[in-house]
CSV table of C-alpha atoms and ligand atoms in Angstrom, one decimal:
chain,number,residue,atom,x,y,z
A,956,UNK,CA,17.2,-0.2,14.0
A,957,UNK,CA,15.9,1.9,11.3
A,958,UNK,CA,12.2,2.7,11.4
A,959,UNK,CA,10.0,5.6,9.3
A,960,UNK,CA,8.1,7.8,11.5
A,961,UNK,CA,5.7,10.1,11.7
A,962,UNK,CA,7.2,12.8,13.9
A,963,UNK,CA,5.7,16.3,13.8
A,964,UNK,CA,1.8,17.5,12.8
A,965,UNK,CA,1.9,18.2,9.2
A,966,UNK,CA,5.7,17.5,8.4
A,967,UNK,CA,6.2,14.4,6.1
A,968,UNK,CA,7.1,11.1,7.8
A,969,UNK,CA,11.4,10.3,7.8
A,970,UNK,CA,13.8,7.2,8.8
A,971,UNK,CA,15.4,7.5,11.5
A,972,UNK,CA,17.2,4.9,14.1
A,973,UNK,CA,15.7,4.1,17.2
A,974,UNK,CA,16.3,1.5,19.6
A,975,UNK,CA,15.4,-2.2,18.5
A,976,UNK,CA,12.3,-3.3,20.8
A,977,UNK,CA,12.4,-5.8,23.1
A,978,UNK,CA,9.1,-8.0,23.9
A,979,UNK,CA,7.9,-8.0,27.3
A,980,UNK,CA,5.5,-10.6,28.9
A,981,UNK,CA,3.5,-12.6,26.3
A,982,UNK,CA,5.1,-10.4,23.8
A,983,UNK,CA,6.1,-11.5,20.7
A,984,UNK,CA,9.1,-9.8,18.3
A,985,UNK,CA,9.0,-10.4,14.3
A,986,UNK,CA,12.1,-9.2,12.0
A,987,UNK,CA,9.2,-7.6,9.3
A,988,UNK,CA,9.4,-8.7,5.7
A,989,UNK,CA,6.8,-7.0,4.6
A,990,UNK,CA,4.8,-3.2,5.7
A,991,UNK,CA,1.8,-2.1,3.6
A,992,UNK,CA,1.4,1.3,2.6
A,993,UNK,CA,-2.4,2.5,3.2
A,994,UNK,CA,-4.4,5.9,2.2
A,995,UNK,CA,-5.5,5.7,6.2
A,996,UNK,CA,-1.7,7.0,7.0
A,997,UNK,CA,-2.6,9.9,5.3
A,998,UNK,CA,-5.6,10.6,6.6
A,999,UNK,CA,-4.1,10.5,10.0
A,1000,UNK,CA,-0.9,12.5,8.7
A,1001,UNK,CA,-3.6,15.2,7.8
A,1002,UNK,CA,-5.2,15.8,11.0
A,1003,UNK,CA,-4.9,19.2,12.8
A,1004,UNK,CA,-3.0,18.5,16.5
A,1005,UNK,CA,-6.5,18.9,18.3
A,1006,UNK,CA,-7.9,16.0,16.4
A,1007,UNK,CA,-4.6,13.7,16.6
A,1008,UNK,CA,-4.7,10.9,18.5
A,1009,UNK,CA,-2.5,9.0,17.7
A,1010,UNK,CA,1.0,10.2,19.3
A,1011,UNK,CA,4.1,10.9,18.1
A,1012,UNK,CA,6.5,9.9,17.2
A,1013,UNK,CA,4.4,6.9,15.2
A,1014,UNK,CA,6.2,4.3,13.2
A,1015,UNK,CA,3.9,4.0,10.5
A,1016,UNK,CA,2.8,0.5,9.4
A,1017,UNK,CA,-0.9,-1.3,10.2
A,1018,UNK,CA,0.0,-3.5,7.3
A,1019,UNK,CA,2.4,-6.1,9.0
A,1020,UNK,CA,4.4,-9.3,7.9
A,1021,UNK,CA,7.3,-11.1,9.3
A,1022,UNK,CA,9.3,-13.7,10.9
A,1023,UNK,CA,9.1,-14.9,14.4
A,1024,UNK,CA,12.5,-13.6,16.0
A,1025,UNK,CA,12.5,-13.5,19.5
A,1026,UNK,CA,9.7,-14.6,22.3
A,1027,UNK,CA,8.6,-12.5,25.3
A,1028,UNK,CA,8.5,-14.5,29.2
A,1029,UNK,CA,5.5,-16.6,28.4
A,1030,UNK,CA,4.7,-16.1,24.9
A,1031,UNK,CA,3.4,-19.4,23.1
A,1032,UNK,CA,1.9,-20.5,20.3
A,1033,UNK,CA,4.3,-19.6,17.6
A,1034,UNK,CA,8.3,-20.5,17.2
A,1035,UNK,CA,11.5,-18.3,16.2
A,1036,UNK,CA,11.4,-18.7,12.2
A,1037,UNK,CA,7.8,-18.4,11.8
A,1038,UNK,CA,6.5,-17.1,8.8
A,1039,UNK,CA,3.6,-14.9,10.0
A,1040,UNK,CA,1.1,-11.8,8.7
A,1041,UNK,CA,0.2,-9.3,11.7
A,1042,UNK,CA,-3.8,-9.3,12.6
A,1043,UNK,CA,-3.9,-5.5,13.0
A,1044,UNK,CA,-7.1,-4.4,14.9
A,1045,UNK,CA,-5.9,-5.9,17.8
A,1046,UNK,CA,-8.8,-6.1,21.2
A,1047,UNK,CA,-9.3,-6.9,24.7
A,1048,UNK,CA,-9.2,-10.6,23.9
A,1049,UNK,CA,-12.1,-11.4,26.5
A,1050,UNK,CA,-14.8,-9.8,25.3
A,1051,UNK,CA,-18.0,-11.3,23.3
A,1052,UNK,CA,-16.7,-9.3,19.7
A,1053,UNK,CA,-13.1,-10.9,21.0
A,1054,UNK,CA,-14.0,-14.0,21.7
A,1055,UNK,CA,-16.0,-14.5,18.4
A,1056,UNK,CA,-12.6,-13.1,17.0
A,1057,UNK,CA,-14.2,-9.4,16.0
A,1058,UNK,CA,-11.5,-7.9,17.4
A,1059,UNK,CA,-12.3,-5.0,15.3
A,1060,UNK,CA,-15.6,-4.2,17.1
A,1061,UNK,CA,-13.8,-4.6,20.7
A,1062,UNK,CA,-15.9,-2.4,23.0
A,1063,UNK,CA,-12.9,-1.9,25.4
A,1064,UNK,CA,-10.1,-1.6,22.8
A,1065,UNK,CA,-9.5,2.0,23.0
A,1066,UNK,CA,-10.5,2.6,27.2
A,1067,UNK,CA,-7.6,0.2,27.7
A,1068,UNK,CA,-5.3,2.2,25.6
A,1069,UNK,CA,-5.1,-1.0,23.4
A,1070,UNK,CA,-4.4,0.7,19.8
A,1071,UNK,CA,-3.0,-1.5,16.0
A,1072,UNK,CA,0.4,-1.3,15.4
A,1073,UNK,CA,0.7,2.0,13.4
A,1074,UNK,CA,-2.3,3.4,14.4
A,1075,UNK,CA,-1.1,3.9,18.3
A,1076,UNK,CA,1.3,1.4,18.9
A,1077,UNK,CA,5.1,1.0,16.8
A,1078,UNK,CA,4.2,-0.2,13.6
A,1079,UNK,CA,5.3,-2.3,10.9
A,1080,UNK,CA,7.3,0.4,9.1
A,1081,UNK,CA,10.8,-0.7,10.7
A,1082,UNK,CA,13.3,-3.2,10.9
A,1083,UNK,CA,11.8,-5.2,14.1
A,1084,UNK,CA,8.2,-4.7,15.8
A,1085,UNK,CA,6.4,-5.8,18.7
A,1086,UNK,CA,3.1,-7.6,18.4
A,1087,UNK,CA,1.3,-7.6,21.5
A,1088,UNK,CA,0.0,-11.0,21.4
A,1089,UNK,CA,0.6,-14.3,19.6
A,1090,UNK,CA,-3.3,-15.1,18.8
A,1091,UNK,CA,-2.8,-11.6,16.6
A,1092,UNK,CA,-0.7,-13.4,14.2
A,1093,UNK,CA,-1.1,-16.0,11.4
A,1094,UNK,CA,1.3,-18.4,9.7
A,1095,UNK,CA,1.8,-17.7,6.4
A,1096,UNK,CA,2.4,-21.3,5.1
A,1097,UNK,CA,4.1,-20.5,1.9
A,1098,UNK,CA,2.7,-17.1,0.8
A,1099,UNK,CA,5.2,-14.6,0.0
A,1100,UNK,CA,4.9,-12.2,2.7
A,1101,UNK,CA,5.5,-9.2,0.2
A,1102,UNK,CA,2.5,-10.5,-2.0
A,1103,UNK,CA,0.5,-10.8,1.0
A,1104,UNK,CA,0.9,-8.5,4.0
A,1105,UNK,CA,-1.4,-6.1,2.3
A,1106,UNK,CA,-4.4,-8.7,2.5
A,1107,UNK,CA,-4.4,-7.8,6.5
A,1108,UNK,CA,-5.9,-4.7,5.6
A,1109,UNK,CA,-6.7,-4.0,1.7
A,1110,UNK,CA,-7.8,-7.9,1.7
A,1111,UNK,CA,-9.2,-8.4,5.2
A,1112,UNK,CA,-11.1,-4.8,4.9
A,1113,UNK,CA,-12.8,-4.9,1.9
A,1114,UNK,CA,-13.7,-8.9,2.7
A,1115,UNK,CA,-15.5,-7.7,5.6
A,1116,UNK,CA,-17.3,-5.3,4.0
A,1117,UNK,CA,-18.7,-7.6,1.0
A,1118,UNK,CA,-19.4,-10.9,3.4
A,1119,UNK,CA,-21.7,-8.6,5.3
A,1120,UNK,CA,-23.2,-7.9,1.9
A,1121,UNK,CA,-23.1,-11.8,0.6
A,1122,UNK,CA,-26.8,-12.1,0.7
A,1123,UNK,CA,-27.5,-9.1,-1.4
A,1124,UNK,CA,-24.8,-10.4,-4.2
A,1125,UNK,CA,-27.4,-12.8,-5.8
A,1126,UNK,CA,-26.6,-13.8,-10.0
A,1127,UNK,CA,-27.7,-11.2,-11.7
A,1128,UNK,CA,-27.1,-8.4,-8.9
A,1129,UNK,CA,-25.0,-5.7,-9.4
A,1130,UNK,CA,-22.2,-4.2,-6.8
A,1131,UNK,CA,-20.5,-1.2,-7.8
A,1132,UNK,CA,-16.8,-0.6,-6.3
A,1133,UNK,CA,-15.5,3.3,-6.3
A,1134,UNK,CA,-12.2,3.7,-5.7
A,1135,UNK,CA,-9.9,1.2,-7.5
A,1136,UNK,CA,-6.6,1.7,-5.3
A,1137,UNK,CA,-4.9,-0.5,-2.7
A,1138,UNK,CA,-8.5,-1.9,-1.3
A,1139,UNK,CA,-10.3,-1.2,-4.4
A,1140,UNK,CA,-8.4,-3.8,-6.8
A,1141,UNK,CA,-8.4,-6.6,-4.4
A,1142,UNK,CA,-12.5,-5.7,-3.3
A,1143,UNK,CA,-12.9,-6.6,-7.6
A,1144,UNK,CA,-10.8,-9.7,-7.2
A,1145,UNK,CA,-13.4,-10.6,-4.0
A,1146,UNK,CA,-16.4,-10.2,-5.4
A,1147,UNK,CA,-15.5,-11.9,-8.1
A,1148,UNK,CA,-14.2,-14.7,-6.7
A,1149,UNK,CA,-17.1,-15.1,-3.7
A,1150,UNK,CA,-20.0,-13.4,-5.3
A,1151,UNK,CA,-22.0,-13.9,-9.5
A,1152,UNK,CA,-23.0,-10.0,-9.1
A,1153,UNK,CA,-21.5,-8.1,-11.8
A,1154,UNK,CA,-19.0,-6.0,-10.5
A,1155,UNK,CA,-19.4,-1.6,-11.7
A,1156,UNK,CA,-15.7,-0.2,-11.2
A,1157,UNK,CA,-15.4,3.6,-10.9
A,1158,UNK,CA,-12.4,5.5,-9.8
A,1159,UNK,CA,-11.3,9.5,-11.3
A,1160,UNK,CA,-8.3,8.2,-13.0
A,1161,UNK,CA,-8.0,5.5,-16.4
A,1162,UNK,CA,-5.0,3.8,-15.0
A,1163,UNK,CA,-6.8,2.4,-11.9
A,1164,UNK,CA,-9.9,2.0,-14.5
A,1165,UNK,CA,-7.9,-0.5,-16.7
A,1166,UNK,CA,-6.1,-1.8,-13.4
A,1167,UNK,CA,-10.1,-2.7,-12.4
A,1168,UNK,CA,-11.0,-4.8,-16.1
A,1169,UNK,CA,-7.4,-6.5,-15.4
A,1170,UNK,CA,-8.3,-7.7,-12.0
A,1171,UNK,CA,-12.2,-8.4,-13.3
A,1172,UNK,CA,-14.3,-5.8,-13.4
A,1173,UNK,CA,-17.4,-6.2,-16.0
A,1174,UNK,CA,-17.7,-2.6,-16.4
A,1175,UNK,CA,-15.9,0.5,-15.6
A,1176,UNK,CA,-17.5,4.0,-15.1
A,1177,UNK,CA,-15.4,7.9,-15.3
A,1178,UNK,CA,-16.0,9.3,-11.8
A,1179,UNK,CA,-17.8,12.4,-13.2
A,1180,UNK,CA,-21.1,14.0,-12.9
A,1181,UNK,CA,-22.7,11.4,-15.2
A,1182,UNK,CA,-22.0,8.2,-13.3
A,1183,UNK,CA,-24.6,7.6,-11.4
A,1184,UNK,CA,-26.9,7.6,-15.1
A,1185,UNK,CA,-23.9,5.3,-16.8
A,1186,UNK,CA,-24.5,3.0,-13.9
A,1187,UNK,CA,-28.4,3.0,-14.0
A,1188,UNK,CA,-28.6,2.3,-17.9
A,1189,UNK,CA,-26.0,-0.4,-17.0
A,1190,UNK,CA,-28.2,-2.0,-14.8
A,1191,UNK,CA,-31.4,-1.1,-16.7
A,1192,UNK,CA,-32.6,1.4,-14.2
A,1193,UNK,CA,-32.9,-0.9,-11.4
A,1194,UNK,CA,-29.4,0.5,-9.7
A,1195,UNK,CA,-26.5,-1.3,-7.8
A,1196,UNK,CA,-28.0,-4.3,-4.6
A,1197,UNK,CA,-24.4,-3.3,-2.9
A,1198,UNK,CA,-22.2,-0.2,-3.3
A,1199,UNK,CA,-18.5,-0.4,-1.9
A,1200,UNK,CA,-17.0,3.3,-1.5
A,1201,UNK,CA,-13.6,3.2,-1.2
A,1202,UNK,CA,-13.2,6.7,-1.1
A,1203,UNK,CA,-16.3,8.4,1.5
A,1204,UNK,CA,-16.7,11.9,-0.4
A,1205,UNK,CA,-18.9,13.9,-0.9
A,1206,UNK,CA,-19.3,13.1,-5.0
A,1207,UNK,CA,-19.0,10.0,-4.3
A,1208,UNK,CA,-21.2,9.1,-1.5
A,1209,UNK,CA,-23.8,11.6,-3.9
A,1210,UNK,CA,-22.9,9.0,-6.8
A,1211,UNK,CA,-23.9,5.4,-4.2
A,1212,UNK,CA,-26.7,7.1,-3.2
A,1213,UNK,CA,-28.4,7.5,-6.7
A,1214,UNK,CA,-27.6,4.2,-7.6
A,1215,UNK,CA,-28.0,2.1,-4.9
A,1216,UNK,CA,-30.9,-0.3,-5.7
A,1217,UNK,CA,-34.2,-0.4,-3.6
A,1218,UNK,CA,-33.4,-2.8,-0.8
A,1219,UNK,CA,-29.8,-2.2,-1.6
A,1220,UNK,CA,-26.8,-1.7,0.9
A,1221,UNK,CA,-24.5,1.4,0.8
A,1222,UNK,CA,-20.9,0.0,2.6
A,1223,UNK,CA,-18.3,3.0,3.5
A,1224,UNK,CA,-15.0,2.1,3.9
A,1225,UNK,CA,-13.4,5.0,2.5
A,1226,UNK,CA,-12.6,7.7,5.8
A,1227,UNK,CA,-13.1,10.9,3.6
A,1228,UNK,CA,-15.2,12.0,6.3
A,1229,UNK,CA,-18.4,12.6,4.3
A,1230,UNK,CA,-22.1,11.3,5.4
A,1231,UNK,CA,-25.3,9.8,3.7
A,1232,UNK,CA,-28.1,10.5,5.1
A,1233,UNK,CA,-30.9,7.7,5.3
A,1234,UNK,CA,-34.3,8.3,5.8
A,1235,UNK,CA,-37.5,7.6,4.1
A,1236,UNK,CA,-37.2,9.8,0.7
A,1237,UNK,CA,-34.0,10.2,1.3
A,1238,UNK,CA,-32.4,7.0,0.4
A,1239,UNK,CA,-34.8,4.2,-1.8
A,1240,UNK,CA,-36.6,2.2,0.6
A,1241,UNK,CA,-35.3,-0.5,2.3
A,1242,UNK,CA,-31.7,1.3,2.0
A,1243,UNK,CA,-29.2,0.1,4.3
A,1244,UNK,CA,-25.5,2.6,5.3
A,1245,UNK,CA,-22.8,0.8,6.9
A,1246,UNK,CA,-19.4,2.2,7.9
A,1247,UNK,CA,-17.5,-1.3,8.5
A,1248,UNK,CA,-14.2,-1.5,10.1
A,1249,UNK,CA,-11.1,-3.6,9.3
A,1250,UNK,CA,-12.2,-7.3,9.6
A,1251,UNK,CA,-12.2,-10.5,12.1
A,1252,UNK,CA,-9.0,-12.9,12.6
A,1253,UNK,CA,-12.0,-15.5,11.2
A,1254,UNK,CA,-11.8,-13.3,8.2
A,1255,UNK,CA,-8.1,-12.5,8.2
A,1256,UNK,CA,-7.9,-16.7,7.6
A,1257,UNK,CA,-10.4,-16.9,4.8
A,1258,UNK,CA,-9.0,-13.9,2.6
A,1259,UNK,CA,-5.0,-15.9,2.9
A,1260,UNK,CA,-7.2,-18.8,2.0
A,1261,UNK,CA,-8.2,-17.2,-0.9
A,1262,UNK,CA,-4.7,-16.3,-2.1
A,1263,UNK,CA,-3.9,-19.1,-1.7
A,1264,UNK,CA,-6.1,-20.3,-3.9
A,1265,UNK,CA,-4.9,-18.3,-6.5
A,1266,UNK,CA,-8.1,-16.2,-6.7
A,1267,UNK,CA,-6.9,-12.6,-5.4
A,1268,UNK,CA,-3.6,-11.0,-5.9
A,1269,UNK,CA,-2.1,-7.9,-4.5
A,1270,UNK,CA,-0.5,-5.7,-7.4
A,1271,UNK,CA,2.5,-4.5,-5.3
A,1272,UNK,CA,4.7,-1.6,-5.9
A,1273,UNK,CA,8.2,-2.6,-3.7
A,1274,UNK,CA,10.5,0.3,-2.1
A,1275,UNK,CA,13.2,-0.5,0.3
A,1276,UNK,CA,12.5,1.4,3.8
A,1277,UNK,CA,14.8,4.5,2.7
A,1278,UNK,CA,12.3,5.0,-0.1
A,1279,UNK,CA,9.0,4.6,2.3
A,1280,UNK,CA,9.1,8.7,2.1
A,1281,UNK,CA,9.2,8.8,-2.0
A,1282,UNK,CA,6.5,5.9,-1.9
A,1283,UNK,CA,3.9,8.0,0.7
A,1284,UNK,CA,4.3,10.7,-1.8
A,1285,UNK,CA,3.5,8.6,-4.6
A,1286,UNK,CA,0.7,7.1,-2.6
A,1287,UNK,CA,-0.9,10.8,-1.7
A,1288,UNK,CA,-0.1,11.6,-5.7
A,1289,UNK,CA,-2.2,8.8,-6.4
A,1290,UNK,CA,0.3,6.9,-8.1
A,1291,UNK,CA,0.8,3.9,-6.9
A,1292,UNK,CA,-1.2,1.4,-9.3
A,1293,UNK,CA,-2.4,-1.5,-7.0
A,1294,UNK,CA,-0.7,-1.6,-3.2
A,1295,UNK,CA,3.1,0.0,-2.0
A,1296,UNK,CA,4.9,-2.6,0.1
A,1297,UNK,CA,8.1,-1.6,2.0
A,1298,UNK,CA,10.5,-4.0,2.4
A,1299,UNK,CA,12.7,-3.2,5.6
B,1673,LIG,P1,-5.8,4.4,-2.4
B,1673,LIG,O1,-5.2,5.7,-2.4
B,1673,LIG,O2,-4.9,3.2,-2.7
B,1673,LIG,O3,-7.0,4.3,-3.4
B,1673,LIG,C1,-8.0,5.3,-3.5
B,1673,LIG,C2,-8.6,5.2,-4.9
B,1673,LIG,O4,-9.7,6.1,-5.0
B,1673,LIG,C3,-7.6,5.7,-6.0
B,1673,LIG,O5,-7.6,4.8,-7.1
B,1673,LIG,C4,-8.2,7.0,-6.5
B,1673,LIG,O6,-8.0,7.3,-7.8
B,1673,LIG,C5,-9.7,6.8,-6.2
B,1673,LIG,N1,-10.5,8.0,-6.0
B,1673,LIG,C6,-10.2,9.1,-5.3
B,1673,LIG,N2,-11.2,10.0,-5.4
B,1673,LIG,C7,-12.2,9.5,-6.1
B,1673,LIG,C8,-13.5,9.9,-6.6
B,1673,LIG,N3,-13.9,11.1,-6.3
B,1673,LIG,N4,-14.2,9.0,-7.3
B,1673,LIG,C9,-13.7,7.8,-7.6
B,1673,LIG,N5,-12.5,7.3,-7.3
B,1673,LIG,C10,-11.7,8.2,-6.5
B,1673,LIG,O7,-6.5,4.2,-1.0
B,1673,LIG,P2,-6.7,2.9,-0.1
B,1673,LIG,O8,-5.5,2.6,0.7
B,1673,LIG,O9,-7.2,1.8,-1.0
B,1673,LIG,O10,-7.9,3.3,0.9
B,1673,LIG,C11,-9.1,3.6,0.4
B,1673,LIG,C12,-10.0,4.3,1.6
B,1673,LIG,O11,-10.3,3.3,2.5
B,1673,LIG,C13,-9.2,5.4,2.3
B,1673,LIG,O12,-10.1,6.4,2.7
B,1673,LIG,C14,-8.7,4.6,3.6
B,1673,LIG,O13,-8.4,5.5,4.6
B,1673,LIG,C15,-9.9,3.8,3.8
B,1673,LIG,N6,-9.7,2.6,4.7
B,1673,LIG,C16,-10.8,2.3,5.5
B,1673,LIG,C17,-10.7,1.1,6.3
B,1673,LIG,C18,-11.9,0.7,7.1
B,1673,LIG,O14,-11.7,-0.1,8.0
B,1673,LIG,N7,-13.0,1.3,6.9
B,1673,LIG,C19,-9.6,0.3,6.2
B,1673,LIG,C20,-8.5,0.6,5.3
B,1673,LIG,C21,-8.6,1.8,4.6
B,1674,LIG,O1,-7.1,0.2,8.8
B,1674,LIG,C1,-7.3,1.4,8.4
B,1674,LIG,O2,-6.8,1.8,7.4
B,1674,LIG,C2,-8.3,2.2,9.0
B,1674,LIG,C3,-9.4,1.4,9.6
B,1674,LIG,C4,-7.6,3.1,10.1
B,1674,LIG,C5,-8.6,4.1,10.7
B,1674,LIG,C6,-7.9,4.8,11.8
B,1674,LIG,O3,-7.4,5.9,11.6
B,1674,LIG,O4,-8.0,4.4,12.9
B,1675,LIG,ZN1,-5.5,0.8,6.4
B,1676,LIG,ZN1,-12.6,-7.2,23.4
């Protein structure tokens, strides 16, 4: 089968044909219809060999969607035609975070070598992949799997982030989302359709500005040196209850921490490796700084609920798998507008 790889520190990713998978005990196989593109491949495509982890070669992929196509000894739960979306940050399974289905915050996850597909394990990016376990995977029940996979990880992520925020995101609050790419659009489309705060987009670039008032922003703020004042006349100098950084910088961790409202929460998502320090007169007081991961399967249920409702839609950008190279480097360009799916 065909499958896009990561193969050498520093060298762009490239198909190439390796042999189709077969599942093993409890295993399940899925033909993909659907791999999200996410900034987080680049991040780990940018990592010096001493700080890789990862191994190579890596099929790319933690964004996952496909049909059920052939059953490991043992494997139950699902039948060959399924429909299903890939829960990524897969755990031990037994734990207390597992068996409350945080999966993401598995204590044992990485000591038994237990990585996501694409982030460790064969990913998404490829013609067939192996998911290690049927409770990591979710009918789709009518979603179109390209309009969708990307809610396992833009949705599921951002959802996480702003649940654990919910009681902040009174009427009248204010939560301020930076970075309006793959997470960032459907993080607007969220709050807006769980939350009455009024939603403060800012991102560097107009495209992803208007992309933000399409998909609901109230407001939308240049990521310059004068944001954090735009956003504090916006909010008549009281400041954002919840910011959502979707990028982790420097600027614009510097730009949630003069704008974050007394009492307020600071959420990183974004891995750009920067840090806020909290401490009294360092952040207002009451401040709280969260790094969340991913999301629970719990979670993974409510955002497909919430497509399905109609309330949050992916803005997908579709290449073929021979083109998954030309959409990376559109991705690192920043020009994808909204998520790139590859369609194997
Ligand atoms: P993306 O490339 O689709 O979007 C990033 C957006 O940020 C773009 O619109 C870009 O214009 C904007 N941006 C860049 N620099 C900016 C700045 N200084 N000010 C304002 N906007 C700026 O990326 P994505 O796939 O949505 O991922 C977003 C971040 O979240 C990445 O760092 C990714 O690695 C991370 N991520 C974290 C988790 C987690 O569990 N914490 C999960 C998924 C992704
Ligand atoms: O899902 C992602 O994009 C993040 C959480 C991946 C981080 C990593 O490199 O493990
Ligand atoms: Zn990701
Ligand atoms: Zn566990």
């Amino acid at each position: 089968m065909k499958a896009l790889q990561y193969r050498a520190i520093g060298a762009p990713p490239e198909v190439v044909e390796v042999d189709t998978p077969e599942p093993g005990p409890g295993e399940v196989r899925l033909r993909v219809t659907a791999a999200g593109l996410c900034h987080s491949d680049w991040f780990l495509m940018g990592l010096p060999a001493d700080q890789y982890v990862y191994g190579l070669p890596l099929t790319l992929g933690h964004e996952a969607a496909g049909v059920v196509d052939k059953l490991g000894p043992g494997a139950t739960g699902v039948a060959l035609g399924d429909s299903v979306a890939v829960y990524g940050p897969w755990g031990c399974g037994r734990c207390r975070a597992c068996a409350q289905g945080r999966e993401d915050y598995c204590p044992n996850a990485a000591g038994l070598g237990i990585a996501p597909p694409g982030l460790g394990a064969p990913g998404a990016m490829a013609e067939y992949m192996i998911v290690d376990d049927p409770r990591h995977l979710v009918r789709l029940d009518g979603l179109d799997p390209v309009d969708c996979v990307s809610l396992t990880d833009a949705g599921l992520t951002p959802y996480h982030a702003i649940r654990s925020s919910s009681d902040k995101l009174w009427p009248g609050s204010t939560a301020v989302v930076i970075g309006v790419g793959g997470l960032g659009h459907v993080a607007v489309q969220i709050l807006r359709a769980t939350t009455a705060a009024t939603i403060v987009a800012v991102d560097l670039d107009d495209d992803k500005l208007a992309l933000a008032t399409e998909v609901g922003a109230h407001h939308t703020v240049r990521s310059d040196s004068h944001a954090a004042l735009r956003i504090r006349e916006l909010t008549d100098g009281i400041g954002a209850e919840v910011v959502f950084d979707f990028v982790g910088a420097e600027a614009t961790l510097q730009i949630a921490k003069e704008v974050v409202a007394l009492d307020g929460d600071v959420q990183i998502v974004g891995i750009g490796g920067a840090t806020l320090p909290t401490g009294f007169f360092s952040t207002p007081f009451g401040a709280s700084v969260r790094a969340p991961y991913w999301g629970s399967r719990s979670e993974l249920l409510e955002v497909l609920d919430l497509a399905r409702s109609g309330a949050v839609r992916v803005h997908v950008e579709r290449f073929g798998l021979a083109d998954a190279p030309e959409a990376y480097r559109r991705l690192h360009d920043g020009d994808i507008r909204g998520r790139a799916v590859v369609v194997p």
